[in-house]
mmCIF file of C-alpha atoms and ligand atoms in Angstrom:
data_model
loop_
_atom_site.group_PDB
_atom_site.id
_atom_site.type_symbol
_atom_site.label_atom_id
_atom_site.label_comp_id
_atom_site.label_asym_id
_atom_site.label_seq_id
_atom_site.Cartn_x
_atom_site.Cartn_y
_atom_site.Cartn_z
ATOM 1 C CA MET A 1 95.089 96.151 82.303
ATOM 2 C CA ARG A 2 95.278 92.574 83.436
ATOM 3 C CA LYS A 3 91.943 90.927 84.190
ATOM 4 C CA LEU A 4 93.032 89.509 87.535
ATOM 5 C CA ALA A 5 89.596 88.297 88.803
ATOM 6 C CA THR A 6 87.277 86.660 86.264
ATOM 7 C CA VAL A 7 84.395 84.216 86.302
ATOM 8 C CA ARG A 8 85.507 80.994 84.466
ATOM 9 C CA LYS A 9 84.122 77.600 83.745
ATOM 10 C CA VAL A 10 85.609 74.639 85.720
ATOM 11 C CA LEU A 11 86.921 72.279 82.969
ATOM 12 C CA ASP A 12 88.269 69.496 85.127
ATOM 13 C CA ILE A 13 88.739 68.346 88.692
ATOM 14 C CA ALA A 14 91.397 65.781 89.589
ATOM 15 C CA PRO A 15 92.306 64.136 92.860
ATOM 16 C CA ILE A 16 95.766 64.742 94.320
ATOM 17 C CA PRO A 17 97.522 61.518 95.291
ATOM 18 C CA GLY A 18 97.795 61.246 99.056
ATOM 19 C CA ALA A 19 95.542 64.200 99.808
ATOM 20 C CA ASP A 20 91.900 63.702 100.854
ATOM 21 C CA ALA A 21 90.872 67.297 101.797
ATOM 22 C CA ILE A 22 92.023 69.000 98.576
ATOM 23 C CA GLU A 23 91.786 68.536 94.865
ATOM 24 C CA CYS A 24 93.175 70.068 91.699
ATOM 25 C CA VAL A 25 90.710 72.281 89.706
ATOM 26 C CA THR A 26 91.372 73.350 86.082
ATOM 27 C CA VAL A 27 90.132 76.674 84.661
ATOM 28 C CA ASP A 28 91.389 77.451 81.157
ATOM 29 C CA GLY A 29 95.100 76.462 81.281
ATOM 30 C CA TRP A 30 95.412 77.073 85.061
ATOM 31 C CA LYS A 31 95.693 74.429 87.814
ATOM 32 C CA VAL A 32 94.414 75.509 91.207
ATOM 33 C CA VAL A 33 94.371 73.453 94.380
ATOM 34 C CA SER A 34 91.086 73.896 96.274
ATOM 35 C CA LYS A 35 89.156 72.359 99.107
ATOM 36 C CA LYS A 36 87.463 69.167 97.934
ATOM 37 C CA GLY A 37 83.886 69.612 96.818
ATOM 38 C CA ASP A 38 83.937 73.434 96.637
ATOM 39 C CA TYR A 39 83.543 73.380 92.801
ATOM 40 C CA ARG A 40 82.059 71.026 90.141
ATOM 41 C CA ILE A 41 82.974 70.340 86.521
ATOM 42 C CA GLY A 42 80.954 72.541 84.195
ATOM 43 C CA GLY A 43 80.086 75.073 86.982
ATOM 44 C CA ASN A 44 81.618 78.465 87.362
ATOM 45 C CA ALA A 45 84.236 79.786 89.806
ATOM 46 C CA LEU A 46 85.769 83.137 90.432
ATOM 47 C CA TYR A 47 89.403 82.798 89.443
ATOM 48 C CA LEU A 48 92.082 85.196 90.776
ATOM 49 C CA GLU A 49 95.372 85.081 88.858
ATOM 50 C CA VAL A 50 98.863 84.982 90.283
ATOM 51 C CA ASP A 51 100.167 88.426 91.251
ATOM 52 C CA SER A 52 96.771 89.573 92.398
ATOM 53 C CA TRP A 53 96.909 91.617 95.571
ATOM 54 C CA VAL A 54 93.785 90.310 97.317
ATOM 55 C CA PRO A 55 92.176 92.510 100.024
ATOM 56 C CA GLU A 56 92.037 90.744 103.360
ATOM 57 C CA ALA A 57 88.232 90.741 103.550
ATOM 58 C CA LEU A 58 88.100 88.465 100.485
ATOM 59 C CA ALA A 59 90.551 85.877 101.701
ATOM 60 C CA PRO A 60 91.330 86.343 105.413
ATOM 61 C CA PHE A 61 92.886 82.888 105.468
ATOM 62 C CA LEU A 62 95.724 84.120 103.310
ATOM 63 C CA CYS A 63 96.501 87.132 105.541
ATOM 64 C CA LYS A 64 98.016 85.698 108.659
ATOM 65 C CA ASP A 65 101.042 87.925 108.124
ATOM 66 C CA LYS A 66 99.866 91.540 108.059
ATOM 67 C CA ARG A 67 101.071 93.092 104.849
ATOM 68 C CA GLU A 68 99.982 96.188 102.968
ATOM 69 C CA PHE A 69 100.184 97.264 99.296
ATOM 70 C CA ASN A 70 99.064 100.727 98.321
ATOM 71 C CA GLY A 71 97.391 101.078 101.686
ATOM 72 C CA VAL A 72 95.373 97.869 101.314
ATOM 73 C CA SER A 73 95.868 95.061 103.838
ATOM 74 C CA GLY A 74 95.956 91.764 101.989
ATOM 75 C CA ALA A 75 98.107 89.095 100.356
ATOM 76 C CA ARG A 76 99.811 88.501 97.038
ATOM 77 C CA LEU A 77 98.859 85.297 95.142
ATOM 78 C CA ARG A 78 101.863 83.283 94.118
ATOM 79 C CA THR A 79 102.667 79.968 92.546
ATOM 80 C CA ILE A 80 102.815 77.313 95.275
ATOM 81 C CA LYS A 81 103.195 73.536 95.416
ATOM 82 C CA LEU A 82 100.749 71.648 97.639
ATOM 83 C CA ARG A 83 101.296 67.849 98.074
ATOM 84 C CA GLY A 84 103.387 67.910 94.952
ATOM 85 C CA GLN A 85 100.728 69.678 92.868
ATOM 86 C CA ILE A 86 101.548 73.120 91.419
ATOM 87 C CA SER A 87 98.804 75.612 92.292
ATOM 88 C CA GLN A 88 98.527 79.077 90.617
ATOM 89 C CA GLY A 89 96.110 81.720 91.943
ATOM 90 C CA LEU A 90 92.906 81.250 93.925
ATOM 91 C CA LEU A 91 89.403 80.094 93.333
ATOM 92 C CA LEU A 92 86.494 81.627 95.192
ATOM 93 C CA PRO A 93 82.690 81.173 94.919
ATOM 94 C CA VAL A 94 81.099 83.385 92.261
ATOM 95 C CA PRO A 95 79.608 86.499 93.792
ATOM 96 C CA ALA A 96 75.772 86.863 93.357
ATOM 97 C CA GLY A 97 74.783 88.313 90.018
ATOM 98 C CA ALA A 98 78.089 87.533 88.235
ATOM 99 C CA GLY A 99 78.321 85.218 85.227
ATOM 100 C CA GLU A 100 80.931 83.526 83.084
ATOM 101 C CA GLY A 101 83.438 85.929 81.504
ATOM 102 C CA ASP A 102 82.710 88.751 83.916
ATOM 103 C CA ASP A 103 85.820 90.780 85.007
ATOM 104 C CA LEU A 104 85.402 91.661 88.720
ATOM 105 C CA THR A 105 88.968 92.913 89.257
ATOM 106 C CA ASP A 106 87.978 96.557 90.065
ATOM 107 C CA MET A 107 84.738 95.670 91.760
ATOM 108 C CA LEU A 108 86.541 93.441 94.237
ATOM 109 C CA GLY A 109 89.356 95.956 94.813
ATOM 110 C CA ILE A 110 92.014 93.605 93.422
ATOM 111 C CA GLN A 111 95.280 95.233 92.331
ATOM 112 C CA LYS A 112 98.238 93.936 90.375
ATOM 113 C CA TYR A 113 101.041 93.523 92.896
ATOM 114 C CA GLU A 114 104.156 95.429 91.907
ATOM 115 C CA PRO A 115 107.476 95.249 93.854
ATOM 116 C CA PRO A 116 108.798 98.604 95.205
ATOM 117 C CA ILE A 117 110.731 100.607 92.564
ATOM 118 C CA PRO A 118 114.472 100.979 93.270
ATOM 119 C CA ALA A 119 115.705 104.571 93.632
ATOM 120 C CA ASP A 120 117.908 104.615 90.498
ATOM 121 C CA LEU A 121 114.947 103.459 88.416
ATOM 122 C CA GLN A 122 112.377 105.830 89.822
ATOM 123 C CA GLY A 123 113.324 108.954 87.863
ATOM 124 C CA ILE A 124 111.319 112.132 87.420
ATOM 125 C CA VAL A 125 107.940 111.796 85.665
ATOM 126 C CA LYS A 126 107.570 113.758 82.482
ATOM 127 C CA GLY A 127 104.153 112.292 81.772
ATOM 128 C CA PRO A 128 102.082 109.152 81.354
ATOM 129 C CA PHE A 129 103.306 106.390 79.024
ATOM 130 C CA PRO A 130 102.738 107.842 75.515
ATOM 131 C CA SER A 131 99.530 106.640 73.857
ATOM 132 C CA PHE A 132 101.221 106.317 70.430
ATOM 133 C CA VAL A 133 103.405 103.346 71.617
ATOM 134 C CA ARG A 134 102.117 99.994 72.785
ATOM 135 C CA LYS A 135 102.964 99.114 76.406
ATOM 136 C CA THR A 136 105.118 96.053 76.686
ATOM 137 C CA ASN A 137 102.998 93.123 77.821
ATOM 138 C CA GLN A 138 102.730 89.437 77.090
ATOM 139 C CA GLU A 139 99.686 87.256 77.769
ATOM 140 C CA ARG A 140 100.238 84.048 79.752
ATOM 141 C CA ILE A 141 99.815 80.803 77.752
ATOM 142 C CA GLN A 142 97.397 79.581 80.430
ATOM 143 C CA ASN A 143 94.915 82.172 79.219
ATOM 144 C CA LEU A 144 95.302 81.186 75.531
ATOM 145 C CA VAL A 145 94.065 77.605 75.346
ATOM 146 C CA ALA A 146 91.788 78.083 72.333
ATOM 147 C CA GLU A 147 94.300 80.353 70.494
ATOM 148 C CA LEU A 148 97.117 77.859 70.954
ATOM 149 C CA GLU A 149 95.080 75.171 69.321
ATOM 150 C CA GLU A 150 94.543 77.419 66.243
ATOM 151 C CA TRP A 151 98.216 78.342 66.123
ATOM 152 C CA VAL A 152 99.273 74.711 66.262
ATOM 153 C CA ASP A 153 96.837 73.838 63.481
ATOM 154 C CA ALA A 154 98.066 76.706 61.339
ATOM 155 C CA GLY A 155 101.727 75.559 61.702
ATOM 156 C CA LEU A 156 102.928 79.083 62.252
ATOM 157 C CA GLU A 157 106.642 79.708 62.959
ATOM 158 C CA TRP A 158 107.740 81.484 66.195
ATOM 159 C CA GLU A 159 110.802 83.227 67.457
ATOM 160 C CA VAL A 160 111.643 81.867 70.956
ATOM 161 C CA THR A 161 113.429 84.258 73.266
ATOM 162 C CA GLU A 162 114.405 84.023 76.898
ATOM 163 C CA LYS A 163 112.177 86.198 79.098
ATOM 164 C CA LEU A 164 114.569 88.255 81.209
ATOM 165 C CA ASP A 165 113.660 89.276 84.713
ATOM 166 C CA GLY A 166 114.252 92.986 84.931
ATOM 167 C CA SER A 167 112.353 96.114 84.185
ATOM 168 C CA SER A 168 110.783 97.332 80.899
ATOM 169 C CA LEU A 169 112.351 100.189 78.999
ATOM 170 C CA THR A 170 110.957 101.988 75.986
ATOM 171 C CA ALA A 171 112.831 104.608 73.926
ATOM 172 C CA TYR A 172 110.857 106.387 71.281
ATOM 173 C CA LEU A 173 111.335 108.867 68.488
ATOM 174 C CA PHE A 174 108.009 110.509 67.483
ATOM 175 C CA GLN A 175 107.690 113.616 65.374
ATOM 176 C CA GLY A 176 111.228 114.606 66.157
ATOM 177 C CA GLU A 177 111.023 114.160 69.888
ATOM 178 C CA PHE A 178 113.088 111.456 71.641
ATOM 179 C CA GLY A 179 111.867 110.073 74.921
ATOM 180 C CA VAL A 180 112.642 107.300 77.410
ATOM 181 C CA CYS A 181 110.010 105.467 79.432
ATOM 182 C CA SER A 182 109.756 102.972 82.203
ATOM 183 C CA ARG A 183 106.974 100.313 82.041
ATOM 184 C CA ASN A 184 104.282 102.873 82.702
ATOM 185 C CA LEU A 185 105.743 106.396 82.689
ATOM 186 C CA ASP A 186 107.531 108.766 80.380
ATOM 187 C CA LEU A 187 110.649 110.041 82.232
ATOM 188 C CA LEU A 188 112.514 113.341 82.202
ATOM 189 C CA GLU A 189 116.135 113.054 81.149
ATOM 190 C CA THR A 190 118.304 113.117 84.298
ATOM 191 C CA GLU A 191 121.925 112.240 84.890
ATOM 192 C CA ASN A 192 121.397 109.317 87.233
ATOM 193 C CA ASN A 193 118.245 107.611 86.046
ATOM 194 C CA SER A 194 119.153 104.067 84.931
ATOM 195 C CA TYR A 195 116.714 104.034 81.949
ATOM 196 C CA TRP A 196 118.204 107.250 80.553
ATOM 197 C CA LYS A 197 121.763 106.137 81.258
ATOM 198 C CA LEU A 198 121.113 102.970 79.238
ATOM 199 C CA ALA A 199 119.487 104.955 76.429
ATOM 200 C CA ARG A 200 122.591 107.239 76.208
ATOM 201 C CA GLU A 201 125.055 104.256 76.572
ATOM 202 C CA ASN A 202 123.310 102.354 73.736
ATOM 203 C CA LYS A 203 123.017 105.525 71.577
ATOM 204 C CA LEU A 204 119.337 104.810 71.013
ATOM 205 C CA GLU A 205 118.491 108.352 69.956
ATOM 206 C CA ALA A 206 121.052 108.286 67.126
ATOM 207 C CA LEU A 207 119.865 104.810 66.061
ATOM 208 C CA LEU A 208 116.293 105.997 65.810
ATOM 209 C CA ARG A 209 117.046 109.342 64.169
ATOM 210 C CA ALA A 210 119.157 107.546 61.494
ATOM 211 C CA THR A 211 115.970 105.671 60.399
ATOM 212 C CA GLY A 212 113.989 108.792 59.624
ATOM 213 C CA ARG A 213 110.964 106.926 61.033
ATOM 214 C CA ASN A 214 108.746 107.123 64.114
ATOM 215 C CA LEU A 215 109.852 104.072 66.076
ATOM 216 C CA ALA A 216 110.182 102.803 69.634
ATOM 217 C CA VAL A 217 112.867 100.393 70.858
ATOM 218 C CA GLN A 218 111.717 98.200 73.762
ATOM 219 C CA GLY A 219 113.981 96.138 75.989
ATOM 220 C CA GLU A 220 114.621 94.842 79.470
ATOM 221 C CA LEU A 221 116.808 96.777 81.867
ATOM 222 C CA ILE A 222 118.676 94.219 83.966
ATOM 223 C CA GLY A 223 121.167 94.852 86.747
ATOM 224 C CA PRO A 224 121.878 95.626 90.420
ATOM 225 C CA ASN A 225 118.776 96.227 92.525
ATOM 226 C CA VAL A 226 116.454 95.075 89.756
ATOM 227 C CA GLN A 227 114.343 91.995 90.745
ATOM 228 C CA GLY A 228 117.298 90.834 92.947
ATOM 229 C CA ASN A 229 119.820 90.981 90.126
ATOM 230 C CA PRO A 230 119.403 87.358 89.113
ATOM 231 C CA TYR A 231 122.185 87.604 86.496
ATOM 232 C CA GLY A 232 124.696 88.989 88.974
ATOM 233 C CA LEU A 233 125.609 92.111 86.917
ATOM 234 C CA GLY A 234 127.801 94.887 88.181
ATOM 235 C CA ALA A 235 125.977 97.617 86.267
ATOM 236 C CA PRO A 236 122.692 98.040 84.457
ATOM 237 C CA GLN A 237 122.470 96.563 80.957
ATOM 238 C CA LEU A 238 119.849 96.663 78.205
ATOM 239 C CA ARG A 239 118.559 93.613 76.256
ATOM 240 C CA VAL A 240 116.224 94.609 73.411
ATOM 241 C CA PHE A 241 113.212 92.502 72.614
ATOM 242 C CA ASP A 242 110.993 94.538 70.266
ATOM 243 C CA VAL A 243 110.775 97.512 67.992
ATOM 244 C CA TYR A 244 107.458 99.225 67.570
ATOM 245 C CA ASP A 245 106.491 100.990 64.298
ATOM 246 C CA ILE A 246 104.504 103.950 65.512
ATOM 247 C CA ASP A 247 103.167 104.990 62.086
ATOM 248 C CA ARG A 248 102.000 101.549 61.122
ATOM 249 C CA GLY A 249 100.799 100.606 64.595
ATOM 250 C CA ARG A 250 102.578 97.277 64.696
ATOM 251 C CA TYR A 251 105.759 95.601 65.875
ATOM 252 C CA LEU A 252 108.634 95.134 63.435
ATOM 253 C CA THR A 253 109.098 91.464 62.440
ATOM 254 C CA SER A 254 111.953 89.594 63.992
ATOM 255 C CA ALA A 255 114.027 90.039 60.739
ATOM 256 C CA GLU A 256 113.332 93.736 60.549
ATOM 257 C CA ARG A 257 114.209 94.220 64.179
ATOM 258 C CA MET A 258 117.548 92.277 63.875
ATOM 259 C CA ALA A 259 118.339 94.290 60.741
ATOM 260 C CA LEU A 260 117.816 97.561 62.662
ATOM 261 C CA LEU A 261 120.029 96.458 65.655
ATOM 262 C CA ASP A 262 122.622 94.777 63.535
ATOM 263 C CA GLY A 263 125.950 96.611 63.710
ATOM 264 C CA ALA A 264 124.634 99.103 66.229
ATOM 265 C CA GLY A 265 126.318 97.274 69.151
ATOM 266 C CA ILE A 266 122.984 96.806 70.860
ATOM 267 C CA VAL A 267 122.361 93.484 72.534
ATOM 268 C CA HIS A 268 119.135 91.551 71.975
ATOM 269 C CA CYS A 269 117.436 89.187 74.541
ATOM 270 C CA PRO A 270 118.747 85.651 74.009
ATOM 271 C CA VAL A 271 117.141 84.072 70.993
ATOM 272 C CA LEU A 272 116.923 80.337 71.612
ATOM 273 C CA ASP A 273 115.121 78.924 68.717
ATOM 274 C CA THR A 274 112.836 79.339 65.754
ATOM 275 C CA GLN A 275 110.079 76.696 65.774
ATOM 276 C CA ASN A 276 106.535 75.845 64.977
ATOM 277 C CA LEU A 277 104.298 74.685 67.758
ATOM 278 C CA ALA A 278 103.712 71.204 66.379
ATOM 279 C CA GLY A 279 102.119 69.017 69.184
ATOM 280 C CA ALA A 280 102.366 71.833 71.672
ATOM 281 C CA SER A 281 99.915 72.085 74.653
ATOM 282 C CA VAL A 282 99.917 74.447 77.657
ATOM 283 C CA ALA A 283 101.604 71.773 79.714
ATOM 284 C CA SER A 284 104.323 71.158 77.112
ATOM 285 C CA LEU A 285 105.062 74.843 76.689
ATOM 286 C CA LEU A 286 105.255 75.310 80.515
ATOM 287 C CA ALA A 287 107.663 72.402 80.651
ATOM 288 C CA SER A 288 109.832 73.868 77.928
ATOM 289 C CA ALA A 289 109.862 77.241 79.729
ATOM 290 C CA GLU A 290 111.920 75.607 82.517
ATOM 291 C CA GLY A 291 115.664 75.806 82.038
ATOM 292 C CA LYS A 292 118.773 77.710 82.806
ATOM 293 C CA SER A 293 119.302 81.340 81.831
ATOM 294 C CA ALA A 294 121.561 82.029 78.853
ATOM 295 C CA LEU A 295 122.902 84.987 80.826
ATOM 296 C CA LYS A 296 124.232 83.204 83.905
ATOM 297 C CA ALA A 297 125.306 79.623 84.488
ATOM 298 C CA GLY A 298 123.137 77.910 87.114
ATOM 299 C CA THR A 299 120.446 80.528 87.228
ATOM 300 C CA GLU A 300 116.844 79.462 86.483
ATOM 301 C CA ARG A 301 115.372 81.483 83.680
ATOM 302 C CA GLU A 302 112.050 83.271 84.202
ATOM 303 C CA GLY A 303 110.566 81.667 81.112
ATOM 304 C CA LEU A 304 110.167 82.063 77.326
ATOM 305 C CA VAL A 305 108.465 84.656 75.078
ATOM 306 C CA PHE A 306 107.169 83.398 71.735
ATOM 307 C CA LYS A 307 106.758 85.855 68.878
ATOM 308 C CA CYS A 308 105.057 84.817 65.683
ATOM 309 C CA LEU A 309 107.233 85.376 62.607
ATOM 310 C CA SER A 310 104.275 86.046 60.307
ATOM 311 C CA ALA A 311 101.713 87.810 62.491
ATOM 312 C CA ASP A 312 101.611 90.392 65.204
ATOM 313 C CA VAL A 313 100.970 87.965 68.033
ATOM 314 C CA SER A 314 103.081 86.780 70.948
ATOM 315 C CA PHE A 315 102.759 85.126 74.362
ATOM 316 C CA LYS A 316 104.815 84.019 77.305
ATOM 317 C CA ALA A 317 105.328 80.779 79.201
ATOM 318 C CA ILE A 318 106.618 81.414 82.672
ATOM 319 C CA SER A 319 108.724 78.707 84.282
ATOM 320 C CA ASN A 320 106.959 77.225 87.316
ATOM 321 C CA LYS A 321 110.369 76.169 88.595
ATOM 322 C CA PHE A 322 111.370 79.820 88.540
ATOM 323 C CA LEU A 323 108.149 80.880 90.187
ATOM 324 C CA LEU A 324 108.415 78.369 93.042
ATOM 325 C CA GLY A 325 111.956 79.600 93.776
ATOM 326 C CA GLU A 326 111.048 83.313 93.516
ATOM 327 C CA LYS A 327 112.055 85.518 96.487
ATOM 328 C CA GLU A 328 109.890 88.235 97.919
ATOM 329 C CA PHE A 329 111.004 91.820 96.850
HETATM 330 P P1 ATP B 1 103.708 91.062 85.154
HETATM 331 O O1 ATP B 1 102.790 91.359 84.011
HETATM 332 O O2 ATP B 1 103.269 89.897 85.972
HETATM 333 O O3 ATP B 1 104.044 92.283 85.859
HETATM 334 P P2 ATP B 1 106.066 91.324 83.761
HETATM 335 O O4 ATP B 1 106.321 92.646 84.427
HETATM 336 O O5 ATP B 1 107.226 90.488 83.571
HETATM 337 O O6 ATP B 1 105.079 90.537 84.599
HETATM 338 P P3 ATP B 1 104.652 90.454 81.624
HETATM 339 O O7 ATP B 1 103.394 91.067 81.045
HETATM 340 O O8 ATP B 1 104.498 89.267 82.403
HETATM 341 O O9 ATP B 1 105.300 91.574 82.482
HETATM 342 O O10 ATP B 1 105.644 90.149 80.449
HETATM 343 C C1 ATP B 1 105.987 91.145 79.551
HETATM 344 C C2 ATP B 1 107.286 91.781 80.001
HETATM 345 O O11 ATP B 1 108.380 90.896 79.915
HETATM 346 C C3 ATP B 1 107.656 92.945 79.145
HETATM 347 O O12 ATP B 1 107.077 94.101 79.607
HETATM 348 C C4 ATP B 1 109.170 92.982 79.244
HETATM 349 O O13 ATP B 1 109.523 93.943 80.245
HETATM 350 C C5 ATP B 1 109.548 91.638 79.781
HETATM 351 N N1 ATP B 1 110.365 90.838 78.903
HETATM 352 C C6 ATP B 1 111.558 90.247 79.254
HETATM 353 N N2 ATP B 1 112.137 89.532 78.349
HETATM 354 C C7 ATP B 1 111.368 89.610 77.235
HETATM 355 C C8 ATP B 1 111.380 89.097 75.928
HETATM 356 N N3 ATP B 1 112.384 88.285 75.557
HETATM 357 N N4 ATP B 1 110.376 89.474 75.099
HETATM 358 C C9 ATP B 1 109.396 90.214 75.406
HETATM 359 N N5 ATP B 1 109.249 90.796 76.685
HETATM 360 C C10 ATP B 1 110.222 90.499 77.627
HETATM 361 MN MN1 MN B 2 101.661 91.511 82.143
HETATM 362 MN MN1 MN B 3 109.104 91.198 84.314
#
């Protein structure tokens, strides 16, 4: 689960040109605009990440519009721009008794905001997401400042793919049983469920059975009703981004994944580049995340996902340009 509310050290505080009541505070790779003087360099602050659903009692000033999520009145933290400065998330004073590194997400009743699920994606639940497959998830580069430095020094090579803005699909074959899952649930096969429709259309069961292995194909379902259909599609489509080897407990490498998909008529997420991270910083990766989607002319892409070619590590850089333009779903 995402640690949405953590106590972190304030690394830097910078003035914002033309603004005298606010300043820009850095925690890890995040920039957060706060009231001047609320925090000091080297001190601690409670940091709430973007996509946190913050209960009204914690931040009443954010809750002028009454909104509810899972029965809790509150607000969703987004990426905003204040006086030209990008601001992501929220800083609050550290609650008494808490110290650096503490995860207060549950204690403070903070939830990860999720948009409502469209009817054709809902499906009928067969069970929880299977424990033998890894759930799809990518850590944000803003939380990987120290790791990034090591990766740059090591000169590792990375596969760079476009991060598509849809809904996560997993199709697995395990001990003879084929199943299809949404991000968090194993779904019963039904005629109209979009995840199952795509699994059938892409013949994922036959693909997996032919390998004689326990594997899971993971991809993004994109299309009408999903995240506002940014690619303007007429029907749901699948774009694969990973294959998980259940027996070995690791993802296939990029080459192994491409070899499996090759000739099967299954489309991969756009692969933009293979590169090392020479000279990269959080700021440079966030800048490179901005750009147009390979799927539709003129559409801002959500960002990039970097997968290491030689180790089982990956991360994402989300485009701030995309986040600032995001609509409410
Ligand atoms: P959040 O965690 O904020 O809900 P999210 O649903 O996009 O955002 P993330 O953890 O941010 O999930 O990012 C990982 C997700 O990105 C994966 O679950 C997958 O559905 C999606 N995705 C889209 N394109 C790619 C890609 N090229 N490589 C890997 N994952 C991708
Ligand atoms: Mn995530
Ligand atoms: Mn997503």
